[in-house]
Structure formats: C-alpha cells, structure tokens
mmCIF file of C-alpha atoms and ligand atoms in Angstrom:
data_model
loop_
_atom_site.group_PDB
_atom_site.id
_atom_site.type_symbol
_atom_site.label_atom_id
_atom_site.label_comp_id
_atom_site.label_asym_id
_atom_site.label_seq_id
_atom_site.Cartn_x
_atom_site.Cartn_y
_atom_site.Cartn_z
ATOM 1 C CA MET A 1192 112.416 126.364 122.409
ATOM 2 C CA LYS A 1193 113.021 122.580 122.205
ATOM 3 C CA ILE A 1194 110.274 120.506 120.542
ATOM 4 C CA LEU A 1195 110.100 116.748 120.701
ATOM 5 C CA ALA A 1196 108.346 115.710 117.547
ATOM 6 C CA PHE A 1197 106.668 112.538 116.371
ATOM 7 C CA GLU A 1198 105.769 111.187 112.955
ATOM 8 C CA SER A 1199 103.930 107.909 112.330
ATOM 9 C CA THR A 1200 101.479 108.491 109.540
ATOM 10 C CA CYS A 1201 102.659 105.722 107.243
ATOM 11 C CA ASP A 1202 105.558 103.275 107.353
ATOM 12 C CA GLU A 1203 108.226 105.437 109.054
ATOM 13 C CA THR A 1204 108.426 105.691 112.807
ATOM 14 C CA ALA A 1205 110.268 108.930 113.380
ATOM 15 C CA VAL A 1206 111.184 111.043 116.471
ATOM 16 C CA ALA A 1207 113.218 114.311 116.364
ATOM 17 C CA VAL A 1208 114.154 117.137 118.722
ATOM 18 C CA VAL A 1209 114.099 120.521 116.913
ATOM 19 C CA GLU A 1210 115.250 123.771 118.532
ATOM 20 C CA ASP A 1211 113.600 127.178 117.627
ATOM 21 C CA GLY A 1212 111.973 125.554 114.552
ATOM 22 C CA ARG A 1213 115.020 125.512 112.337
ATOM 23 C CA HIS A 1214 117.784 123.697 114.137
ATOM 24 C CA ILE A 1215 117.696 119.909 114.241
ATOM 25 C CA LEU A 1216 119.270 118.463 117.371
ATOM 26 C CA THR A 1217 118.384 114.929 116.282
ATOM 27 C CA ASP A 1218 116.262 113.238 113.660
ATOM 28 C CA GLN A 1219 115.748 109.524 114.273
ATOM 29 C CA ILE A 1220 113.971 107.504 111.639
ATOM 30 C CA PHE A 1221 113.041 103.845 111.647
ATOM 31 C CA SER A 1222 111.749 102.760 108.233
ATOM 32 C CA GLN A 1223 109.542 99.725 108.025
ATOM 33 C CA ALA A 1224 109.839 99.620 104.273
ATOM 34 C CA GLN A 1225 111.603 96.273 104.290
ATOM 35 C CA LEU A 1226 108.795 94.704 106.356
ATOM 36 C CA HIS A 1227 106.182 95.788 103.785
ATOM 37 C CA ALA A 1228 108.264 95.116 100.695
ATOM 38 C CA VAL A 1229 107.261 91.349 100.700
ATOM 39 C CA TYR A 1230 103.650 92.414 100.319
ATOM 40 C CA GLY A 1231 104.480 94.934 97.506
ATOM 41 C CA GLY A 1232 102.937 97.860 99.549
ATOM 42 C CA VAL A 1233 102.225 99.105 103.033
ATOM 43 C CA VAL A 1234 99.983 96.748 105.149
ATOM 44 C CA PRO A 1235 98.268 99.116 107.544
ATOM 45 C CA GLU A 1236 97.865 96.669 110.344
ATOM 46 C CA ILE A 1237 101.613 95.685 110.291
ATOM 47 C CA ALA A 1238 102.474 99.425 110.123
ATOM 48 C CA SER A 1239 100.471 100.182 113.305
ATOM 49 C CA ARG A 1240 101.987 97.270 115.183
ATOM 50 C CA CYS A 1241 105.446 98.168 114.172
ATOM 51 C CA HIS A 1242 105.020 101.767 115.284
ATOM 52 C CA VAL A 1243 103.790 100.462 118.708
ATOM 53 C CA GLU A 1244 107.031 98.367 119.044
ATOM 54 C CA SER A 1245 109.484 101.054 118.018
ATOM 55 C CA ILE A 1246 108.199 104.489 119.169
ATOM 56 C CA SER A 1247 109.249 104.259 122.814
ATOM 57 C CA LEU A 1248 112.797 103.116 122.056
ATOM 58 C CA LEU A 1249 113.089 105.764 119.344
ATOM 59 C CA ALA A 1250 111.944 108.531 121.648
ATOM 60 C CA GLN A 1251 114.478 107.496 124.276
ATOM 61 C CA ARG A 1252 117.167 107.413 121.644
ATOM 62 C CA ALA A 1253 116.192 110.783 120.287
ATOM 63 C CA ILE A 1254 116.442 112.403 123.756
ATOM 64 C CA GLU A 1255 119.883 110.860 124.235
ATOM 65 C CA ALA A 1256 121.143 111.817 120.817
ATOM 66 C CA ALA A 1257 119.946 115.394 121.256
ATOM 67 C CA GLY A 1258 122.022 115.511 124.473
ATOM 68 C CA ILE A 1259 119.100 116.946 126.474
ATOM 69 C CA THR A 1260 117.161 115.927 129.611
ATOM 70 C CA ARG A 1261 113.422 115.404 129.624
ATOM 71 C CA ALA A 1262 113.091 118.554 131.703
ATOM 72 C CA GLU A 1263 114.466 120.549 128.798
ATOM 73 C CA ILE A 1264 111.678 119.620 126.343
ATOM 74 C CA ASP A 1265 109.404 122.623 125.971
ATOM 75 C CA ALA A 1266 106.651 121.208 123.815
ATOM 76 C CA VAL A 1267 105.584 118.015 121.980
ATOM 77 C CA ALA A 1268 104.538 118.059 118.291
ATOM 78 C CA VAL A 1269 102.845 115.210 116.451
ATOM 79 C CA SER A 1270 101.737 114.473 112.983
ATOM 80 C CA TYR A 1271 97.959 113.911 113.458
ATOM 81 C CA ALA A 1272 96.642 113.811 109.864
ATOM 82 C CA PRO A 1273 96.387 112.651 107.128
ATOM 83 C CA GLY A 1274 97.607 109.091 107.048
ATOM 84 C CA LEU A 1275 96.807 105.454 107.793
ATOM 85 C CA ILE A 1276 94.508 105.901 110.804
ATOM 86 C CA GLY A 1277 95.851 103.062 112.894
ATOM 87 C CA ALA A 1278 99.404 104.235 112.314
ATOM 88 C CA VAL A 1279 98.613 107.940 113.053
ATOM 89 C CA LEU A 1280 96.853 106.865 116.332
ATOM 90 C CA VAL A 1281 100.103 105.310 117.685
ATOM 91 C CA GLY A 1282 102.004 108.632 117.274
ATOM 92 C CA VAL A 1283 99.146 110.808 118.558
ATOM 93 C CA ASN A 1284 98.530 108.642 121.632
ATOM 94 C CA PHE A 1285 102.259 108.466 122.489
ATOM 95 C CA ALA A 1286 102.680 112.178 121.996
ATOM 96 C CA LYS A 1287 99.699 113.001 124.205
ATOM 97 C CA ALA A 1288 100.965 110.775 126.968
ATOM 98 C CA THR A 1289 104.476 112.361 126.664
ATOM 99 C CA ALA A 1290 103.125 115.866 126.730
ATOM 100 C CA LEU A 1291 100.863 115.007 129.748
ATOM 101 C CA SER A 1292 103.655 113.371 131.646
ATOM 102 C CA LEU A 1293 106.069 116.228 130.961
ATOM 103 C CA GLY A 1294 103.405 118.959 131.573
ATOM 104 C CA VAL A 1295 104.184 120.793 128.351
ATOM 105 C CA PRO A 1296 102.012 121.894 125.409
ATOM 106 C CA LEU A 1297 100.858 119.435 122.724
ATOM 107 C CA ILE A 1298 101.092 120.639 119.157
ATOM 108 C CA PRO A 1299 99.092 118.934 116.389
ATOM 109 C CA VAL A 1300 100.779 119.244 112.911
ATOM 110 C CA HIS A 1301 99.275 118.420 109.447
ATOM 111 C CA HIS A 1302 101.581 115.917 107.756
ATOM 112 C CA ILE A 1303 101.744 117.888 104.556
ATOM 113 C CA ARG A 1304 102.390 121.172 106.336
ATOM 114 C CA GLY A 1305 105.372 119.270 107.784
ATOM 115 C CA HIS A 1306 106.633 118.257 104.338
ATOM 116 C CA ILE A 1307 106.517 121.896 103.246
ATOM 117 C CA ALA A 1308 108.362 122.874 106.366
ATOM 118 C CA ALA A 1309 111.190 120.546 105.480
ATOM 119 C CA ASN A 1310 112.286 123.441 103.214
ATOM 120 C CA TYR A 1311 112.759 125.733 106.210
ATOM 121 C CA LEU A 1312 115.202 123.181 107.651
ATOM 122 C CA ALA A 1313 117.108 123.000 104.412
ATOM 123 C CA TYR A 1314 117.047 126.707 103.611
ATOM 124 C CA PRO A 1315 117.474 128.868 106.740
ATOM 125 C CA GLU A 1316 116.728 131.982 104.697
ATOM 126 C CA LEU A 1317 113.392 130.789 103.288
ATOM 127 C CA GLU A 1318 110.221 132.473 104.607
ATOM 128 C CA PRO A 1319 106.708 132.599 103.303
ATOM 129 C CA PRO A 1320 105.154 133.617 100.995
ATOM 130 C CA PHE A 1321 106.094 131.125 98.255
ATOM 131 C CA LEU A 1322 104.549 128.516 96.161
ATOM 132 C CA CYS A 1323 105.075 124.852 97.059
ATOM 133 C CA LEU A 1324 104.482 121.604 95.145
ATOM 134 C CA ALA A 1325 103.959 118.850 97.679
ATOM 135 C CA ILE A 1326 104.445 115.485 96.168
ATOM 136 C CA SER A 1327 104.339 112.253 98.343
ATOM 137 C CA GLY A 1328 103.117 108.733 98.385
ATOM 138 C CA GLY A 1329 99.526 109.679 99.385
ATOM 139 C CA ASN A 1330 99.261 113.330 98.387
ATOM 140 C CA THR A 1331 100.027 115.614 95.396
ATOM 141 C CA MET A 1332 99.147 119.271 95.748
ATOM 142 C CA LEU A 1333 100.101 122.699 94.615
ATOM 143 C CA VAL A 1334 100.027 125.071 97.558
ATOM 144 C CA ASP A 1335 100.067 128.831 97.981
ATOM 145 C CA VAL A 1336 101.990 129.184 101.177
ATOM 146 C CA ARG A 1337 100.922 132.628 102.246
ATOM 147 C CA GLY A 1338 102.214 132.356 105.803
ATOM 148 C CA TYR A 1339 103.693 129.648 108.038
ATOM 149 C CA THR A 1340 100.226 128.518 108.992
ATOM 150 C CA ASP A 1341 98.167 130.207 106.218
ATOM 151 C CA MET A 1342 98.016 128.051 103.180
ATOM 152 C CA ARG A 1343 95.672 127.606 100.129
ATOM 153 C CA ILE A 1344 95.515 124.619 97.855
ATOM 154 C CA LEU A 1345 95.609 125.773 94.243
ATOM 155 C CA GLY A 1346 95.310 122.380 92.692
ATOM 156 C CA GLN A 1347 95.602 118.739 93.498
ATOM 157 C CA THR A 1348 95.389 115.238 92.136
ATOM 158 C CA ARG A 1349 91.902 114.121 91.391
ATOM 159 C CA ASP A 1350 92.825 110.445 91.928
ATOM 160 C CA ASP A 1351 96.239 108.851 92.697
ATOM 161 C CA ALA A 1352 99.127 110.632 94.153
ATOM 162 C CA ALA A 1353 102.345 110.806 92.061
ATOM 163 C CA GLY A 1354 104.037 108.420 94.473
ATOM 164 C CA GLU A 1355 101.197 105.884 94.150
ATOM 165 C CA CYS A 1356 101.771 106.038 90.451
ATOM 166 C CA PHE A 1357 105.484 105.278 90.887
ATOM 167 C CA ASP A 1358 104.874 102.560 93.430
ATOM 168 C CA LYS A 1359 102.227 100.656 91.412
ATOM 169 C CA SER A 1360 104.224 100.975 88.097
ATOM 170 C CA ALA A 1361 107.246 99.697 89.961
ATOM 171 C CA ARG A 1362 105.226 96.666 91.158
ATOM 172 C CA VAL A 1363 104.319 95.559 87.647
ATOM 173 C CA LEU A 1364 107.924 96.037 86.605
ATOM 174 C CA GLY A 1365 108.990 93.696 89.298
ATOM 175 C CA LEU A 1366 110.874 96.376 91.240
ATOM 176 C CA PRO A 1367 110.802 96.422 95.038
ATOM 177 C CA TYR A 1368 108.550 98.635 97.309
ATOM 178 C CA PRO A 1369 108.649 101.593 97.653
ATOM 179 C CA GLY A 1370 109.065 101.768 93.911
ATOM 180 C CA GLY A 1371 109.955 105.463 93.324
ATOM 181 C CA ALA A 1372 113.725 105.203 93.952
ATOM 182 C CA PRO A 1373 114.130 101.981 91.964
ATOM 183 C CA ILE A 1374 112.259 103.447 88.976
ATOM 184 C CA ASP A 1375 114.376 106.520 89.279
ATOM 185 C CA ARG A 1376 117.591 104.396 89.034
ATOM 186 C CA LEU A 1377 116.357 102.209 86.199
ATOM 187 C CA ALA A 1378 115.246 105.276 84.252
ATOM 188 C CA LYS A 1379 118.864 106.506 84.089
ATOM 189 C CA GLU A 1380 119.622 103.557 81.739
ATOM 190 C CA GLY A 1381 116.679 104.215 79.361
ATOM 191 C CA ARG A 1382 115.427 106.772 76.797
ATOM 192 C CA ASP A 1383 112.591 108.924 77.941
ATOM 193 C CA ASP A 1384 110.935 108.857 74.531
ATOM 194 C CA ALA A 1385 110.750 104.977 74.473
ATOM 195 C CA TYR A 1386 107.020 104.996 75.134
ATOM 196 C CA GLU A 1387 104.196 107.524 74.633
ATOM 197 C CA LEU A 1388 102.469 107.960 77.955
ATOM 198 C CA PRO A 1389 99.440 110.171 78.753
ATOM 199 C CA ARG A 1390 99.733 113.662 80.429
ATOM 200 C CA PRO A 1391 96.111 114.246 81.454
ATOM 201 C CA PHE A 1392 94.358 117.511 81.812
ATOM 202 C CA VAL A 1393 91.400 117.440 84.304
ATOM 203 C CA GLY A 1394 88.466 119.694 84.448
ATOM 204 C CA GLU A 1395 88.297 123.402 84.568
ATOM 205 C CA ASN A 1396 91.110 123.960 87.191
ATOM 206 C CA PRO A 1397 94.387 124.039 85.260
ATOM 207 C CA TYR A 1398 96.301 123.190 88.523
ATOM 208 C CA ASP A 1399 94.453 119.950 89.223
ATOM 209 C CA MET A 1400 96.235 116.749 88.268
ATOM 210 C CA SER A 1401 95.619 113.055 87.660
ATOM 211 C CA PHE A 1402 97.907 110.107 87.738
ATOM 212 C CA SER A 1403 95.643 107.072 87.669
ATOM 213 C CA GLY A 1404 95.508 107.147 83.833
ATOM 214 C CA LEU A 1405 99.292 107.149 83.682
ATOM 215 C CA LYS A 1406 99.524 104.265 86.167
ATOM 216 C CA THR A 1407 97.005 102.315 84.099
ATOM 217 C CA ALA A 1408 98.823 102.928 80.925
ATOM 218 C CA VAL A 1409 102.084 101.548 82.396
ATOM 219 C CA ILE A 1410 100.286 98.552 83.807
ATOM 220 C CA ASN A 1411 98.576 97.836 80.398
ATOM 221 C CA LEU A 1412 101.895 98.116 78.509
ATOM 222 C CA VAL A 1413 103.526 95.603 80.832
ATOM 223 C CA HIS A 1414 100.604 93.242 80.697
ATOM 224 C CA HIS A 1415 100.392 93.483 76.874
ATOM 225 C CA ALA A 1416 104.110 92.630 76.570
ATOM 226 C CA GLU A 1417 103.701 89.595 78.866
ATOM 227 C CA GLN A 1418 100.565 88.377 77.019
ATOM 228 C CA THR A 1419 102.098 88.747 73.470
ATOM 229 C CA GLY A 1420 105.589 87.683 74.477
ATOM 230 C CA THR A 1421 107.094 90.987 73.152
ATOM 231 C CA GLU A 1422 110.193 92.234 74.857
ATOM 232 C CA LEU A 1423 109.669 95.258 77.154
ATOM 233 C CA ASP A 1424 112.087 98.038 77.236
ATOM 234 C CA ARG A 1425 111.918 98.323 81.071
ATOM 235 C CA ALA A 1426 114.480 101.097 81.431
ATOM 236 C CA GLY A 1427 112.764 102.932 78.555
ATOM 237 C CA LEU A 1428 109.409 102.557 80.263
ATOM 238 C CA ALA A 1429 110.785 103.809 83.603
ATOM 239 C CA ALA A 1430 112.451 106.866 81.918
ATOM 240 C CA SER A 1431 109.236 107.591 79.952
ATOM 241 C CA LEU A 1432 107.216 107.418 83.207
ATOM 242 C CA CYS A 1433 109.547 109.761 85.096
ATOM 243 C CA ARG A 1434 109.287 112.255 82.178
ATOM 244 C CA ALA A 1435 105.476 111.958 82.011
ATOM 245 C CA VAL A 1436 105.147 112.586 85.714
ATOM 246 C CA SER A 1437 107.602 115.425 85.587
ATOM 247 C CA GLU A 1438 105.812 117.025 82.654
ATOM 248 C CA SER A 1439 102.536 116.822 84.637
ATOM 249 C CA LEU A 1440 104.066 118.630 87.598
ATOM 250 C CA VAL A 1441 106.746 121.043 86.563
ATOM 251 C CA PRO A 1442 104.945 123.176 83.880
ATOM 252 C CA ARG A 1443 101.775 123.412 86.097
ATOM 253 C CA THR A 1444 103.958 124.651 88.974
ATOM 254 C CA MET A 1445 105.745 127.199 86.788
ATOM 255 C CA ALA A 1446 102.468 128.441 85.369
ATOM 256 C CA ALA A 1447 101.037 128.904 88.888
ATOM 257 C CA ALA A 1448 104.144 130.783 89.968
ATOM 258 C CA LYS A 1449 103.750 133.105 87.012
ATOM 259 C CA GLU A 1450 100.060 133.633 87.624
ATOM 260 C CA LEU A 1451 100.543 134.356 91.273
ATOM 261 C CA GLY A 1452 103.661 136.380 90.740
ATOM 262 C CA TYR A 1453 105.822 134.163 92.943
ATOM 263 C CA SER A 1454 109.604 134.272 92.387
ATOM 264 C CA ARG A 1455 110.201 131.509 95.019
ATOM 265 C CA ILE A 1456 109.184 127.909 94.330
ATOM 266 C CA ALA A 1457 109.546 125.011 96.796
ATOM 267 C CA VAL A 1458 109.134 121.358 96.236
ATOM 268 C CA ALA A 1459 108.439 118.828 99.083
ATOM 269 C CA GLY A 1460 107.633 115.200 99.878
ATOM 270 C CA GLY A 1461 109.096 111.823 98.990
ATOM 271 C CA VAL A 1462 108.693 112.246 95.232
ATOM 272 C CA ALA A 1463 110.820 115.395 95.351
ATOM 273 C CA ALA A 1464 113.682 112.994 95.575
ATOM 274 C CA ASN A 1465 113.186 112.026 91.911
ATOM 275 C CA SER A 1466 116.145 113.023 89.788
ATOM 276 C CA ARG A 1467 114.176 113.794 86.645
ATOM 277 C CA ILE A 1468 111.699 116.012 88.537
ATOM 278 C CA ARG A 1469 114.632 117.838 90.288
ATOM 279 C CA GLU A 1470 116.460 118.317 87.033
ATOM 280 C CA ASP A 1471 113.371 119.667 85.267
ATOM 281 C CA PHE A 1472 112.622 121.985 88.038
ATOM 282 C CA ARG A 1473 116.256 123.319 88.044
ATOM 283 C CA ALA A 1474 116.130 123.878 84.349
ATOM 284 C CA ALA A 1475 112.589 125.540 84.398
ATOM 285 C CA ALA A 1476 113.560 127.765 87.336
ATOM 286 C CA GLU A 1477 116.767 128.939 85.723
ATOM 287 C CA ALA A 1478 115.002 129.603 82.340
ATOM 288 C CA GLU A 1479 112.295 131.618 84.155
ATOM 289 C CA GLY A 1480 114.509 133.361 86.704
ATOM 290 C CA LYS A 1481 112.833 131.764 89.735
ATOM 291 C CA GLU A 1482 114.524 130.823 92.969
ATOM 292 C CA LEU A 1483 114.129 127.104 93.599
ATOM 293 C CA PHE A 1484 114.050 125.211 96.949
ATOM 294 C CA ILE A 1485 114.134 121.440 97.058
ATOM 295 C CA PRO A 1486 115.239 119.695 100.381
ATOM 296 C CA PRO A 1487 118.078 117.148 100.329
ATOM 297 C CA LEU A 1488 116.878 113.562 99.898
ATOM 298 C CA ARG A 1489 116.819 112.781 103.619
ATOM 299 C CA LEU A 1490 114.371 115.576 104.333
ATOM 300 C CA CYS A 1491 112.147 114.702 101.332
ATOM 301 C CA GLY A 1492 110.739 111.506 102.827
ATOM 302 C CA ASP A 1493 108.854 111.191 105.941
ATOM 303 C CA ASN A 1494 110.783 112.409 109.067
ATOM 304 C CA ALA A 1495 109.947 113.965 112.475
ATOM 305 C CA ALA A 1496 112.274 116.962 112.092
ATOM 306 C CA MET A 1497 109.807 118.556 109.623
ATOM 307 C CA ILE A 1498 107.056 118.015 112.201
ATOM 308 C CA GLY A 1499 109.074 119.687 114.881
ATOM 309 C CA CYS A 1500 109.850 122.643 112.535
ATOM 310 C CA GLN A 1501 106.214 123.192 111.496
ATOM 311 C CA GLY A 1502 105.149 122.487 115.070
ATOM 312 C CA TYR A 1503 107.163 125.579 116.183
ATOM 313 C CA TYR A 1504 105.274 127.791 113.822
ATOM 314 C CA GLU A 1505 101.945 126.231 114.772
ATOM 315 C CA TYR A 1506 102.803 126.956 118.449
ATOM 316 C CA LEU A 1507 103.750 130.563 117.701
ATOM 317 C CA ALA A 1508 100.327 130.894 115.950
ATOM 318 C CA GLY A 1509 98.626 129.551 119.166
ATOM 319 C CA HIS A 1510 97.660 126.231 117.668
ATOM 320 C CA THR A 1511 97.923 123.806 120.534
ATOM 321 C CA ALA A 1512 95.702 120.839 121.463
ATOM 322 C CA GLY A 1513 94.112 119.484 124.537
ATOM 323 C CA THR A 1514 94.234 115.894 125.838
ATOM 324 C CA ASP A 1515 91.188 115.024 123.635
ATOM 325 C CA LEU A 1516 93.308 115.342 120.438
ATOM 326 C CA ASN A 1517 92.366 112.680 117.922
ATOM 327 C CA ALA A 1518 94.060 111.254 114.764
ATOM 328 C CA TYR A 1519 92.454 111.719 111.298
ATOM 329 C CA ALA A 1520 92.860 109.752 108.078
ATOM 330 C CA SER A 1521 92.203 112.765 106.000
ATOM 331 C CA MET A 1522 92.123 116.536 106.676
ATOM 332 C CA GLU A 1523 92.099 119.805 104.801
ATOM 333 C CA LEU A 1524 95.428 121.543 104.694
HETATM 334 O O1 KG4 B 2217 106.797 111.625 101.611
HETATM 335 P P1 KG4 B 2217 106.891 110.138 101.610
HETATM 336 O O2 KG4 B 2217 108.194 109.577 102.259
HETATM 337 O O3 KG4 B 2217 105.699 109.477 102.394
HETATM 338 C C1 KG4 B 2217 104.391 110.001 102.326
HETATM 339 O O4 KG4 B 2217 104.074 110.929 103.107
HETATM 340 O O5 KG4 B 2217 103.626 109.535 101.420
HETATM 341 O O6 KG4 B 2217 106.776 109.725 100.150
HETATM 342 C C2 KG4 B 2217 106.922 108.321 99.744
HETATM 343 C C3 KG4 B 2217 106.835 108.243 98.287
HETATM 344 C C4 KG4 B 2217 106.704 106.780 97.771
HETATM 345 O O7 KG4 B 2217 105.647 106.694 96.814
HETATM 346 C C5 KG4 B 2217 108.064 106.642 97.081
HETATM 347 O O8 KG4 B 2217 108.004 105.685 96.024
HETATM 348 C C6 KG4 B 2217 108.369 107.984 96.554
HETATM 349 O O9 KG4 B 2217 107.909 108.857 97.632
HETATM 350 N N1 KG4 B 2217 109.708 108.234 96.148
HETATM 351 C C7 KG4 B 2217 110.114 108.490 94.940
HETATM 352 C C8 KG4 B 2217 111.553 108.570 95.004
HETATM 353 N N2 KG4 B 2217 111.946 108.313 96.262
HETATM 354 C C9 KG4 B 2217 110.880 108.135 96.985
HETATM 355 N N3 KG4 B 2217 109.442 108.724 93.816
HETATM 356 C C10 KG4 B 2217 110.120 108.932 92.635
HETATM 357 N N4 KG4 B 2217 111.498 109.028 92.624
HETATM 358 C C11 KG4 B 2217 112.199 108.830 93.704
HETATM 359 N N5 KG4 B 2217 113.569 108.952 93.717
#
C-alpha cells in the first residue's frame, strides 16, 4: 500500500511516499528555518504562506522521486494536529483535495503519533508495546505506546516544551534559530558543571515535567552577566543546560519503564537529536539492561515519512476521514 503523506504543522513543508508503513520511497523536506531565523523564531503567518508556495511543487517532486504514477497512490495521509493552525490548514486542505481528486482514502494523523512512528522506520523490528519519550519544539510527553493506535500519556510538560527551552536559551545566547542544534554544538566545548541550573519536580505526578523555570534561569544568568559586565562562560552554560534538560528527561523515562515493566524504550522528536540526551539514554539503557530506540537525526525532526508510516497503521485501524476533515491547533494524543 503506497501512502502519499503530508506534514506542515510548523516550519517544515514535507511530502513523502511510504510503502506498507515501513518502507520510505521518498521523503522530501523543505525547511523554512532560514526564513524565520531573522525573527528569532517561527512567524506563523510567514510559515503558512510559505507552505502554500511550496507544497504543490514538493508533492510533484515526491511522486517523481518515488518513481510512481498518481494512479499508484492508494491513500493520502496528513498531519492534522497539533501545530500552528494556519500552517496545519495548508497541509490538510491540500491533502483533502489530493485524496478527492485521486479518489483514495484520506487518513488524519496526530503529529506526535507520527514522531513516535519515526522509530518504526528506523527499526523494522520494533513493534508496540513500548515506552516512548516524545520531545519536540512544541511538545514534551512520556507515552505508553500500548498499540500502534492505542497510546496513553503518562506525563508531560506543564509549561514549555524542551525544544522551546533550547530555542529561547539559544536566542539570549545570540545563537541562530532553531537553537537546539547550535546549543548542542557549543555545549561540546564547555563543562556541564559550570552553572547550577534547576531540575524542577512538579505536582503529584512524578512523570510530569517543567522547563519554563530552566529557561528563565538561563535568561536571568545571561542578563545578569550583561548588566554587571561579568564574563559569561557561554559554552559552560550550554553544557549545563543540556545536562539539566537531560537530567529532567532520562531518569523519569527510566523510572517509568521500570514501573510499567517495559524493556523497550524509544525516544522521538527534534530534541531527540541532542547528543547529551542520546548519550545519557544510551548509558542508562545499558546500565539497566533496556533496549533503546532513537531514530537517526533526519527522522527526529519534522518529516512526512513518519506521517506516512503512522498513517498506514491508522488506516489498518479504520481511522479515515471524510471531506469535512479540519485542522486543530491542539489535540489529545
Ligand atoms: O520535532 P521538531 O522538528 O518540530 C516540532 O514538531 O516541534 O523539533 C524541533 C525542535 C526545536 O526546538 C529544535 O531546537 C530542537 O528540536 N532540536 C534540538 C536539536 N536539534 C533540534 N534540541 C536540542 N539539541 C539538538 N541537537
């Protein structure tokens, strides 16, 4: 079954063709990051307009690169929530028109379910159940993946996502948007004990997280250094931040795996590209005898292959949509 998949929830326009859920025939991504970099973050209006400009060409290119004809497309999948509403609407509307014109089923896919599914593309042997930490620019959640379409959130951030914390910290450090990767690189030159940063515990659910206090602590440190004329150890701050984020995520995930009796742990989303988090997960998994799944960098960030993959399993579960499908800024997993 060949699925043409669309992703446009933030600042990546992406179109992929995925066969039988697990085999990527093509994965076309156009990142708008450079357009938004001058503003230090994603400008929703610009993102929507840019999706409108690029989605048709990208779809044509995907069909060509996959080496298939339009008649060979069996279904259309689209990321319909959560995300920047104007941006999501572009993908949803284009996907609806495509499905209608081809006369094939339309499959709505939750963006975070897509991120989790990136692991199926990277690891052909992986099947639910397993535990997954989904960490991206807009979401941070610990998920009990009981089945391909049966998931339960164990805990999530009460405020900012981990990616937001990286992006805003990078901005005050004068690093380009999106700031996660530049912070990651800078951190390699610094000591992770240069600054003491908070690792908050929130409320009664041990698996809930919080990153706004950490973000504020970094911003305050930078402003304080500027105001007092003291030299800031930028690399040390970046390394301390990576450590603090990792120490908020890895032990919680390991504790949840232990409590639920899971031997398989997956990590997903753009922030899963972070070297410190990857290293800490590897070490923790080895120490506790758990099997670890983290997609390669290309599949961590937003892409449409993951939407095509999850779309396949949604289709098998009978989750298709009519022509009245809408886009949603937020949605339960
Ligand atoms: O999953 P993604 O591409 O988009 C969303 O669905 O949100 O994640 C983007 C986020 C951004 O916040 C970006 O700064 C972060 O992933 N990111 C990283 C790294 N690479 C990307 N954060 C930390 N370390 C990295 N190496």
